[in-house]
Amino acid sequence: MPSPHRAATVGLIAAACLALPLGACAKREPAPASPAEPRQSLIRFVAAEYSTETKAHLEKLVHEFELKNPDIIVELQVANWNVLDGIYTAMISRNQPPDLLNTNVYAHFSKAGILNDLNEIVSPELLSKFYPNLSAMDRLEGKQYAIPYVASVRNLYYNKKLFAASGIKQPPVTWSELEASARKLVSAGKSRGFGVDLTDDEVQAYLSYFFFGAGGDWIKDGRWAVNSPANVEALTFLKRLYDEGLTDEEPTVTTRDEKQRIMGDGKLGMMISGNYFSSVVPREFPGFEWGSGPIPVKDGQAPVSFGVQDVLVSFKTDHTDPVALSKFLDFLYDDANYADMVVREGFIPVTSTVGDTLSAADPSMKRDIASLASAKFYPIQEPAWQAVLDKTRKMGDAVLYDHLSPKAALDQLQSFAITRSAAYAAE
């Protein structure tokens, strides 16, 4: 039975309804909801420029992807390696890091806790395609902080006409043969001998060629070994080649790409470069006759294979959408899309599906992929590697122009590497 107060309240409501127009107190149906705005996911993708074709190719891929996925926006920025670090560093400092970054380092980002674990984003199908030795280098403590993007192996490339004119029958495979061949090329008076890149772009690569060729390394038994006797001997030999006029004139000025053009133009006898040399240089110099051989090593040392891989990393952002990222990565690495990219850029694929297809049509690709499986690499799993790399880039001028002896330069770099690693370990 209702209380007197409740009965009075009901009566007042009834009276109020009689005073209103008919139907005003009828039960109201909710107004139809306005259609929700479609949600769009954002992917900021910062990619490295490998050649003049890189930007156009990626823009085409992004356009095709967005047509198929109108709910995903991809903001693409393609940058030269010389400015790439500055671009993503500025984005990180503004707390707007890229969702995807094409780079060659990652461990210091993972140490800072700002990377996504790509195991939680990349589809199992795509993860299974990567060559295991490459994806293992991009994994720390069970987390896939990076995934392989492109790879290359390094070889000695030479100008066949210059070699023939200088009486050189075979590419050099030892340091003594390298020195002798460079002397013959210089004595012939038609070109410089051996191209050496100690610019910011490649100084770490040339140090690696000769460190490994002497039996040295950047790290040995888990510890930095930058100033090991083998490495000091390697840098001393490289400096002697320059001092005796057997290299190109400006090792710290002309980059690898510029030296490749100098060689294609017939003014440089030989240099070490990546397997992309065989695609890029002949395309620019159609009449160029070239040959290749292994990286020369110190007499008595075993042959060395050296590889490089670039990676993709994903930063944690305030709009990270794992599903959208997974879709885009599947599209980027789709066999047809990815094969088109590696062929036009002259790289080695990092996925076995594309690797198998290209190897079946090209014996040299099969050989390069086999070399990649046993190659030595930069120590990209070390958090201090980025800092050591930056420090290494400043060594060229100091060593070549006698501001520091090879040993003093490597002693300084060793001390820096140990100090920086200790700082990371203390965090």
Short mmCIF file of C-alpha atoms in Angstrom, two decimals:
data_model
loop_
_atom_site.label_atom_id
_atom_site.label_comp_id
_atom_site.label_asym_id
_atom_site.label_seq_id
_atom_site.Cartn_x
_atom_site.Cartn_y
_atom_site.Cartn_z
CA MET A 1 0.00 0.00 0.00
CA PRO A 2 1.57 3.39 -1.02
CA SER A 3 2.33 6.00 1.63
CA PRO A 4 0.20 9.22 1.81
CA HIS A 5 3.17 11.28 0.57
CA ARG A 6 3.69 9.04 -2.47
CA ALA A 7 -0.07 9.12 -3.25
CA ALA A 8 -0.09 12.93 -3.13
CA THR A 9 2.92 13.11 -5.42
CA VAL A 10 1.28 10.85 -7.98
CA GLY A 11 -1.83 13.04 -7.85
CA LEU A 12 0.15 16.22 -8.51
CA ILE A 13 1.89 14.64 -11.52
CA ALA A 14 -1.48 13.52 -12.92
CA ALA A 15 -2.93 16.99 -12.54
CA ALA A 16 0.07 18.56 -14.25
CA CYS A 17 -0.31 16.22 -17.18
CA LEU A 18 -3.99 17.21 -17.64
CA ALA A 19 -2.94 20.85 -17.91
CA LEU A 20 -0.50 20.10 -20.78
CA PRO A 21 -1.29 19.40 -24.43
CA LEU A 22 -2.45 15.91 -25.25
CA GLY A 23 0.45 13.46 -25.39
CA ALA A 24 2.92 15.73 -23.64
CA CYS A 25 3.25 13.31 -20.72
CA ALA A 26 3.29 10.22 -22.84
CA LYS A 27 6.40 8.05 -22.62
CA ARG A 28 9.12 9.67 -24.78
CA GLU A 29 11.08 7.52 -27.24
CA PRO A 30 14.83 8.29 -27.21
CA ALA A 31 15.96 10.50 -30.07
CA PRO A 32 17.75 8.58 -32.83
CA ALA A 33 21.51 8.63 -32.26
CA SER A 34 23.55 10.56 -34.82
CA PRO A 35 25.85 8.28 -36.81
CA ALA A 36 29.24 7.96 -35.10
CA GLU A 37 32.22 9.43 -36.87
CA PRO A 38 34.37 6.62 -38.29
CA ARG A 39 37.47 6.16 -36.15
CA GLN A 40 40.76 6.52 -38.04
CA SER A 41 44.01 5.11 -36.76
CA LEU A 42 47.25 7.01 -37.31
CA ILE A 43 50.62 5.50 -38.22
CA ARG A 44 53.59 7.85 -38.39
CA PHE A 45 56.23 6.10 -40.51
CA VAL A 46 59.75 7.57 -40.77
CA ALA A 47 61.77 5.73 -43.40
CA ALA A 48 65.36 5.98 -44.60
CA GLU A 49 66.14 7.04 -48.17
CA TYR A 50 68.25 4.36 -49.83
CA SER A 51 68.14 5.71 -53.38
CA THR A 52 66.31 8.20 -55.57
CA GLU A 53 63.55 5.60 -55.97
CA THR A 54 62.82 5.04 -52.27
CA LYS A 55 60.37 7.88 -51.69
CA ALA A 56 58.26 7.30 -54.81
CA HIS A 57 58.05 3.58 -54.09
CA LEU A 58 56.94 4.03 -50.47
CA GLU A 59 54.46 6.77 -51.39
CA LYS A 60 52.87 4.39 -53.90
CA LEU A 61 52.63 1.63 -51.30
CA VAL A 62 51.11 3.95 -48.69
CA HIS A 63 48.55 5.21 -51.22
CA GLU A 64 47.52 1.67 -52.13
CA PHE A 65 47.29 0.68 -48.47
CA GLU A 66 45.10 3.65 -47.54
CA LEU A 67 42.72 2.92 -50.43
CA LYS A 68 42.27 -0.60 -49.08
CA ASN A 69 42.13 0.57 -45.45
CA PRO A 70 40.31 3.93 -45.29
CA ASP A 71 40.18 3.71 -41.50
CA ILE A 72 44.01 3.97 -41.29
CA ILE A 73 46.08 7.07 -42.08
CA VAL A 74 49.81 6.61 -42.74
CA GLU A 75 51.91 9.76 -42.40
CA LEU A 76 55.07 8.96 -44.35
CA GLN A 77 58.34 10.84 -44.04
CA VAL A 78 61.37 9.69 -46.06
CA ALA A 79 64.72 11.14 -45.00
CA ASN A 80 68.35 10.81 -46.00
CA TRP A 81 70.50 8.90 -43.51
CA ASN A 82 72.48 12.08 -42.81
CA VAL A 83 69.43 13.76 -41.26
CA LEU A 84 67.39 10.75 -40.16
CA ASP A 85 68.74 10.70 -36.58
CA GLY A 86 67.91 14.37 -36.08
CA ILE A 87 64.34 13.92 -37.34
CA TYR A 88 63.31 11.05 -35.08
CA THR A 89 65.24 12.49 -32.11
CA ALA A 90 63.26 15.73 -32.42
CA MET A 91 60.01 13.77 -32.65
CA ILE A 92 60.86 11.82 -29.50
CA SER A 93 61.77 15.04 -27.64
CA ARG A 94 58.32 16.46 -28.52
CA ASN A 95 56.72 13.28 -27.16
CA GLN A 96 55.49 12.45 -30.67
CA PRO A 97 57.73 9.53 -31.65
CA PRO A 98 57.13 7.68 -34.89
CA ASP A 99 54.92 4.61 -34.76
CA LEU A 100 57.38 2.97 -37.15
CA LEU A 101 61.00 3.91 -37.69
CA ASN A 102 63.42 2.47 -40.23
CA THR A 103 66.84 2.54 -38.53
CA ASN A 104 70.01 0.54 -37.86
CA VAL A 105 70.01 0.67 -34.04
CA TYR A 106 67.49 -0.20 -31.36
CA ALA A 107 69.01 -1.46 -28.09
CA HIS A 108 69.31 1.95 -26.41
CA PHE A 109 65.62 2.60 -27.15
CA SER A 110 64.63 -0.72 -25.60
CA LYS A 111 66.75 0.08 -22.53
CA ALA A 112 64.82 3.34 -22.18
CA GLY A 113 61.53 1.42 -22.23
CA ILE A 114 60.04 3.35 -25.15
CA LEU A 115 59.66 0.55 -27.71
CA ASN A 116 56.72 -1.76 -28.29
CA ASP A 117 57.30 -5.50 -28.17
CA LEU A 118 56.62 -6.42 -31.79
CA ASN A 119 55.75 -9.97 -30.74
CA GLU A 120 52.46 -8.39 -29.61
CA ILE A 121 51.90 -6.54 -32.90
CA VAL A 122 53.37 -8.44 -35.85
CA SER A 123 51.26 -11.29 -37.19
CA PRO A 124 52.57 -14.82 -36.54
CA GLU A 125 52.64 -15.38 -40.32
CA LEU A 126 55.01 -12.46 -40.86
CA LEU A 127 57.22 -13.33 -37.88
CA SER A 128 57.69 -16.81 -39.30
CA LYS A 129 59.00 -15.42 -42.60
CA PHE A 130 62.09 -13.67 -41.17
CA TYR A 131 65.47 -15.39 -41.35
CA PRO A 132 66.03 -16.63 -37.78
CA ASN A 133 69.60 -15.33 -37.41
CA LEU A 134 68.45 -11.81 -38.28
CA SER A 135 65.35 -11.69 -36.08
CA ALA A 136 67.37 -13.15 -33.18
CA MET A 137 69.68 -10.12 -33.29
CA ASP A 138 66.61 -7.90 -32.90
CA ARG A 139 65.40 -9.65 -29.76
CA LEU A 140 66.37 -8.91 -26.16
CA GLU A 141 65.19 -10.82 -23.09
CA GLY A 142 62.51 -12.55 -25.13
CA LYS A 143 61.04 -9.35 -26.55
CA GLN A 144 61.11 -8.55 -30.26
CA TYR A 145 62.05 -4.87 -30.04
CA ALA A 146 62.85 -4.70 -33.77
CA ILE A 147 62.24 -6.68 -36.93
CA PRO A 148 64.58 -7.01 -39.92
CA TYR A 149 63.81 -4.69 -42.85
CA VAL A 150 66.64 -5.06 -45.40
CA ALA A 151 70.07 -6.67 -45.38
CA SER A 152 73.31 -6.56 -47.35
CA VAL A 153 76.66 -8.31 -47.48
CA ARG A 154 79.88 -6.50 -48.27
CA ASN A 155 82.38 -7.40 -50.99
CA LEU A 156 85.35 -5.88 -52.79
CA TYR A 157 84.29 -4.40 -56.14
CA TYR A 158 86.75 -3.45 -58.85
CA ASN A 159 86.97 -1.85 -62.30
CA LYS A 160 87.87 -4.63 -64.75
CA LYS A 161 89.32 -2.30 -67.40
CA LEU A 162 91.59 -0.56 -64.89
CA PHE A 163 92.72 -3.90 -63.47
CA ALA A 164 93.57 -5.21 -66.94
CA ALA A 165 95.42 -2.01 -67.87
CA SER A 166 97.44 -2.25 -64.64
CA GLY A 167 98.31 -5.93 -65.10
CA ILE A 168 96.18 -7.15 -62.18
CA LYS A 169 94.74 -10.57 -62.98
CA GLN A 170 92.66 -11.32 -59.87
CA PRO A 171 90.98 -9.29 -57.15
CA PRO A 172 93.14 -9.14 -54.00
CA VAL A 173 92.15 -11.43 -51.14
CA THR A 174 94.87 -10.48 -48.61
CA TRP A 175 96.19 -7.17 -47.32
CA SER A 176 99.50 -7.61 -49.09
CA GLU A 177 97.68 -8.24 -52.38
CA LEU A 178 95.42 -5.24 -51.72
CA GLU A 179 98.46 -3.00 -51.20
CA ALA A 180 100.23 -4.40 -54.30
CA SER A 181 97.13 -3.94 -56.46
CA ALA A 182 96.65 -0.36 -55.26
CA ARG A 183 100.28 0.44 -56.12
CA LYS A 184 99.85 -0.92 -59.64
CA LEU A 185 96.69 1.10 -60.18
CA VAL A 186 98.30 4.31 -58.97
CA SER A 187 101.50 3.67 -60.97
CA ALA A 188 99.45 3.24 -64.15
CA GLY A 189 98.43 6.87 -63.70
CA LYS A 190 94.80 6.46 -64.74
CA SER A 191 93.05 6.24 -61.38
CA ARG A 192 93.32 6.18 -57.63
CA GLY A 193 93.85 2.78 -56.03
CA PHE A 194 91.57 1.77 -53.16
CA GLY A 195 88.47 3.72 -52.10
CA VAL A 196 88.18 4.20 -48.33
CA ASP A 197 85.09 5.72 -46.72
CA LEU A 198 85.83 7.27 -43.34
CA THR A 199 82.95 9.76 -43.54
CA ASP A 200 80.16 9.89 -40.98
CA ASP A 201 78.24 7.43 -43.15
CA GLU A 202 80.63 4.49 -43.29
CA VAL A 203 83.63 4.88 -40.96
CA GLN A 204 82.21 2.13 -38.71
CA ALA A 205 81.93 -0.16 -41.76
CA TYR A 206 85.53 0.28 -42.91
CA LEU A 207 86.78 -0.20 -39.37
CA SER A 208 84.74 -3.42 -39.22
CA TYR A 209 86.16 -4.72 -42.51
CA PHE A 210 89.70 -4.35 -41.23
CA PHE A 211 89.03 -5.24 -37.57
CA PHE A 212 87.46 -8.54 -38.63
CA GLY A 213 90.06 -9.02 -41.35
CA ALA A 214 92.79 -8.88 -38.71
CA GLY A 215 91.03 -11.36 -36.45
CA GLY A 216 89.65 -8.60 -34.21
CA ASP A 217 86.14 -7.53 -33.27
CA TRP A 218 84.17 -4.79 -31.55
CA ILE A 219 83.25 -7.06 -28.65
CA LYS A 220 84.92 -10.27 -27.51
CA ASP A 221 83.66 -12.63 -24.79
CA GLY A 222 80.96 -10.13 -23.85
CA ARG A 223 83.36 -7.21 -23.35
CA TRP A 224 84.37 -4.28 -25.50
CA ALA A 225 87.59 -5.03 -27.40
CA VAL A 226 87.90 -1.89 -29.52
CA ASN A 227 91.60 -1.33 -28.74
CA SER A 228 92.70 -4.94 -29.08
CA PRO A 229 96.12 -5.49 -30.71
CA ALA A 230 94.40 -6.88 -33.83
CA ASN A 231 92.23 -3.78 -34.19
CA VAL A 232 95.19 -1.43 -33.67
CA GLU A 233 97.11 -3.31 -36.36
CA ALA A 234 94.11 -3.03 -38.69
CA LEU A 235 93.72 0.73 -38.31
CA THR A 236 97.49 1.22 -38.59
CA PHE A 237 97.47 -0.64 -41.92
CA LEU A 238 94.54 1.40 -43.20
CA LYS A 239 96.29 4.65 -42.28
CA ARG A 240 99.49 3.50 -44.00
CA LEU A 241 97.59 2.91 -47.23
CA TYR A 242 96.41 6.52 -47.06
CA ASP A 243 99.81 7.93 -46.09
CA GLU A 244 101.43 6.20 -49.07
CA GLY A 245 98.87 7.59 -51.54
CA LEU A 246 97.22 4.25 -52.25
CA THR A 247 93.66 5.28 -51.35
CA ASP A 248 91.35 7.89 -52.81
CA GLU A 249 92.31 11.47 -52.01
CA GLU A 250 89.57 12.35 -49.52
CA PRO A 251 88.46 9.37 -47.43
CA THR A 252 86.74 11.59 -44.85
CA VAL A 253 84.90 13.71 -47.45
CA THR A 254 83.62 11.56 -50.32
CA THR A 255 80.93 9.10 -49.26
CA ARG A 256 80.48 5.52 -50.40
CA ASP A 257 77.85 6.51 -52.96
CA GLU A 258 80.15 9.21 -54.37
CA LYS A 259 83.06 6.77 -54.57
CA GLN A 260 80.86 4.31 -56.45
CA ARG A 261 80.21 7.02 -59.05
CA ILE A 262 83.94 7.83 -59.21
CA MET A 263 84.61 4.16 -59.88
CA GLY A 264 81.87 3.98 -62.49
CA ASP A 265 83.48 6.99 -64.15
CA GLY A 266 86.80 5.12 -64.39
CA LYS A 267 88.77 7.10 -61.81
CA LEU A 268 88.93 4.58 -58.95
CA GLY A 269 90.21 1.02 -59.14
CA MET A 270 88.47 -0.76 -56.24
CA MET A 271 86.46 -0.31 -53.08
CA ILE A 272 84.40 -2.28 -50.56
CA SER A 273 80.64 -1.86 -50.80
CA GLY A 274 77.37 -3.72 -50.34
CA ASN A 275 75.82 -6.15 -52.79
CA TYR A 276 73.58 -3.28 -53.98
CA PHE A 277 76.64 -2.04 -55.89
CA SER A 278 75.83 -4.55 -58.64
CA SER A 279 72.38 -3.00 -59.15
CA VAL A 280 73.01 0.70 -58.57
CA VAL A 281 76.32 1.42 -60.33
CA PRO A 282 75.73 -0.43 -63.65
CA ARG A 283 72.31 1.26 -63.90
CA GLU A 284 73.98 4.68 -63.68
CA PHE A 285 77.01 3.71 -65.81
CA PRO A 286 75.71 1.23 -68.44
CA GLY A 287 79.11 0.60 -70.03
CA PHE A 288 80.87 -0.07 -66.74
CA GLU A 289 82.65 -3.44 -66.48
CA TRP A 290 83.05 -4.59 -62.90
CA GLY A 291 84.02 -7.63 -60.91
CA SER A 292 83.83 -8.61 -57.25
CA GLY A 293 85.77 -10.59 -54.68
CA PRO A 294 85.85 -11.16 -50.92
CA ILE A 295 86.88 -8.54 -48.37
CA PRO A 296 90.71 -8.72 -48.18
CA VAL A 297 92.05 -9.99 -44.86
CA LYS A 298 95.41 -9.98 -43.14
CA ASP A 299 97.74 -12.59 -44.61
CA GLY A 300 97.11 -15.89 -42.86
CA GLN A 301 93.62 -15.01 -41.61
CA ALA A 302 90.50 -16.92 -42.64
CA PRO A 303 88.11 -15.23 -45.10
CA VAL A 304 85.49 -12.93 -43.55
CA SER A 305 81.87 -12.32 -44.46
CA PHE A 306 80.38 -9.09 -43.14
CA GLY A 307 76.68 -8.29 -43.14
CA VAL A 308 74.48 -5.34 -42.25
CA GLN A 309 70.80 -5.31 -41.44
CA ASP A 310 68.49 -2.34 -41.05
CA VAL A 311 65.42 -2.74 -38.89
CA LEU A 312 61.97 -1.40 -38.11
CA VAL A 313 61.08 -0.40 -34.56
CA SER A 314 57.77 0.79 -33.11
CA PHE A 315 57.68 3.42 -30.39
CA LYS A 316 55.03 3.55 -27.69
CA THR A 317 52.67 6.45 -28.47
CA ASP A 318 49.41 7.86 -27.12
CA HIS A 319 47.60 6.49 -30.17
CA THR A 320 49.32 3.13 -30.77
CA ASP A 321 46.91 0.82 -32.61
CA PRO A 322 48.38 -2.71 -32.76
CA VAL A 323 45.77 -3.93 -35.24
CA ALA A 324 46.46 -1.09 -37.68
CA LEU A 325 50.22 -1.54 -37.36
CA SER A 326 49.90 -5.26 -37.97
CA LYS A 327 47.84 -4.67 -41.12
CA PHE A 328 50.36 -2.16 -42.47
CA LEU A 329 53.34 -4.40 -41.77
CA ASP A 330 51.65 -7.34 -43.48
CA PHE A 331 51.11 -5.10 -46.51
CA LEU A 332 54.66 -3.72 -46.45
CA TYR A 333 56.14 -7.24 -46.34
CA ASP A 334 53.63 -8.76 -48.75
CA ASP A 335 55.78 -10.92 -51.00
CA ALA A 336 55.07 -8.95 -54.19
CA ASN A 337 55.47 -5.54 -52.54
CA TYR A 338 58.60 -6.51 -50.64
CA ALA A 339 60.27 -8.26 -53.59
CA ASP A 340 59.71 -5.16 -55.72
CA MET A 341 61.41 -3.00 -53.10
CA VAL A 342 64.50 -5.15 -52.50
CA VAL A 343 65.09 -5.68 -56.22
CA ARG A 344 64.89 -1.99 -57.09
CA GLU A 345 67.10 -1.03 -54.12
CA GLY A 346 69.56 -3.92 -54.64
CA PHE A 347 69.21 -5.43 -51.15
CA ILE A 348 69.04 -8.94 -49.80
CA PRO A 349 65.53 -9.83 -48.60
CA VAL A 350 65.04 -10.62 -44.92
CA THR A 351 62.07 -12.92 -45.50
CA SER A 352 62.59 -16.51 -46.60
CA THR A 353 59.60 -16.49 -48.95
CA VAL A 354 61.01 -13.65 -51.05
CA GLY A 355 64.55 -14.97 -50.61
CA ASP A 356 63.60 -18.35 -52.03
CA THR A 357 61.84 -16.79 -55.02
CA LEU A 358 64.69 -14.43 -55.90
CA SER A 359 67.36 -17.11 -55.34
CA ALA A 360 65.65 -19.43 -57.81
CA ALA A 361 66.05 -16.79 -60.52
CA ASP A 362 69.46 -15.37 -59.54
CA PRO A 363 72.46 -17.49 -58.42
CA SER A 364 74.20 -14.42 -56.98
CA MET A 365 71.24 -13.81 -54.66
CA LYS A 366 71.46 -17.40 -53.46
CA ARG A 367 75.16 -16.89 -52.74
CA ASP A 368 74.55 -13.59 -50.89
CA ILE A 369 71.84 -15.11 -48.70
CA ALA A 370 74.19 -17.97 -47.82
CA SER A 371 76.90 -15.44 -46.90
CA LEU A 372 74.44 -13.57 -44.71
CA ALA A 373 73.83 -16.72 -42.65
CA SER A 374 77.48 -16.87 -41.53
CA ALA A 375 78.33 -13.16 -41.58
CA LYS A 376 79.64 -11.00 -38.75
CA PHE A 377 77.52 -7.96 -37.82
CA TYR A 378 77.69 -4.77 -35.81
CA PRO A 379 76.92 -5.29 -32.08
CA ILE A 380 73.41 -3.84 -32.37
CA GLN A 381 72.20 -5.65 -29.24
CA GLU A 382 74.47 -3.47 -27.09
CA PRO A 383 72.64 -0.41 -25.65
CA ALA A 384 75.88 1.62 -25.88
CA TRP A 385 76.35 0.88 -29.60
CA GLN A 386 74.55 4.04 -30.78
CA ALA A 387 76.80 6.22 -28.62
CA VAL A 388 79.92 4.32 -29.68
CA LEU A 389 78.84 4.65 -33.29
CA ASP A 390 78.45 8.41 -32.92
CA LYS A 391 81.89 8.65 -31.31
CA THR A 392 83.43 6.49 -34.06
CA ARG A 393 82.16 8.90 -36.72
CA LYS A 394 84.53 11.57 -35.42
CA MET A 395 87.64 9.40 -35.71
CA GLY A 396 88.45 9.65 -39.41
CA ASP A 397 90.08 13.08 -39.54
CA ALA A 398 91.87 12.61 -36.22
CA VAL A 399 93.56 9.40 -37.36
CA LEU A 400 94.34 10.23 -40.98
CA TYR A 401 95.74 13.67 -40.28
CA ASP A 402 97.90 12.65 -37.31
CA HIS A 403 95.91 14.33 -34.55
CA LEU A 404 95.81 10.90 -32.89
CA SER A 405 97.73 7.70 -33.49
CA PRO A 406 95.60 4.66 -34.33
CA LYS A 407 96.26 3.21 -30.89
CA ALA A 408 95.41 6.45 -29.07
CA ALA A 409 92.19 6.80 -31.05
CA LEU A 410 91.11 3.24 -30.27
CA ASP A 411 92.12 3.61 -26.61
CA GLN A 412 89.83 6.62 -26.36
CA LEU A 413 86.99 4.78 -28.06
CA GLN A 414 87.45 1.74 -25.80
CA SER A 415 87.31 3.91 -22.69
CA PHE A 416 84.19 5.66 -23.96
CA ALA A 417 82.48 2.34 -24.75
CA ILE A 418 83.20 0.92 -21.29
CA THR A 419 82.00 4.08 -19.53
CA ARG A 420 78.79 4.29 -21.55
CA SER A 421 78.00 0.60 -21.04
CA ALA A 422 78.55 0.97 -17.30
CA ALA A 423 76.11 3.89 -17.25
CA TYR A 424 73.45 1.77 -18.96
CA ALA A 425 74.09 -1.11 -16.57
CA ALA A 426 73.59 1.20 -13.58
CA GLU A 427 70.17 2.38 -14.75
#
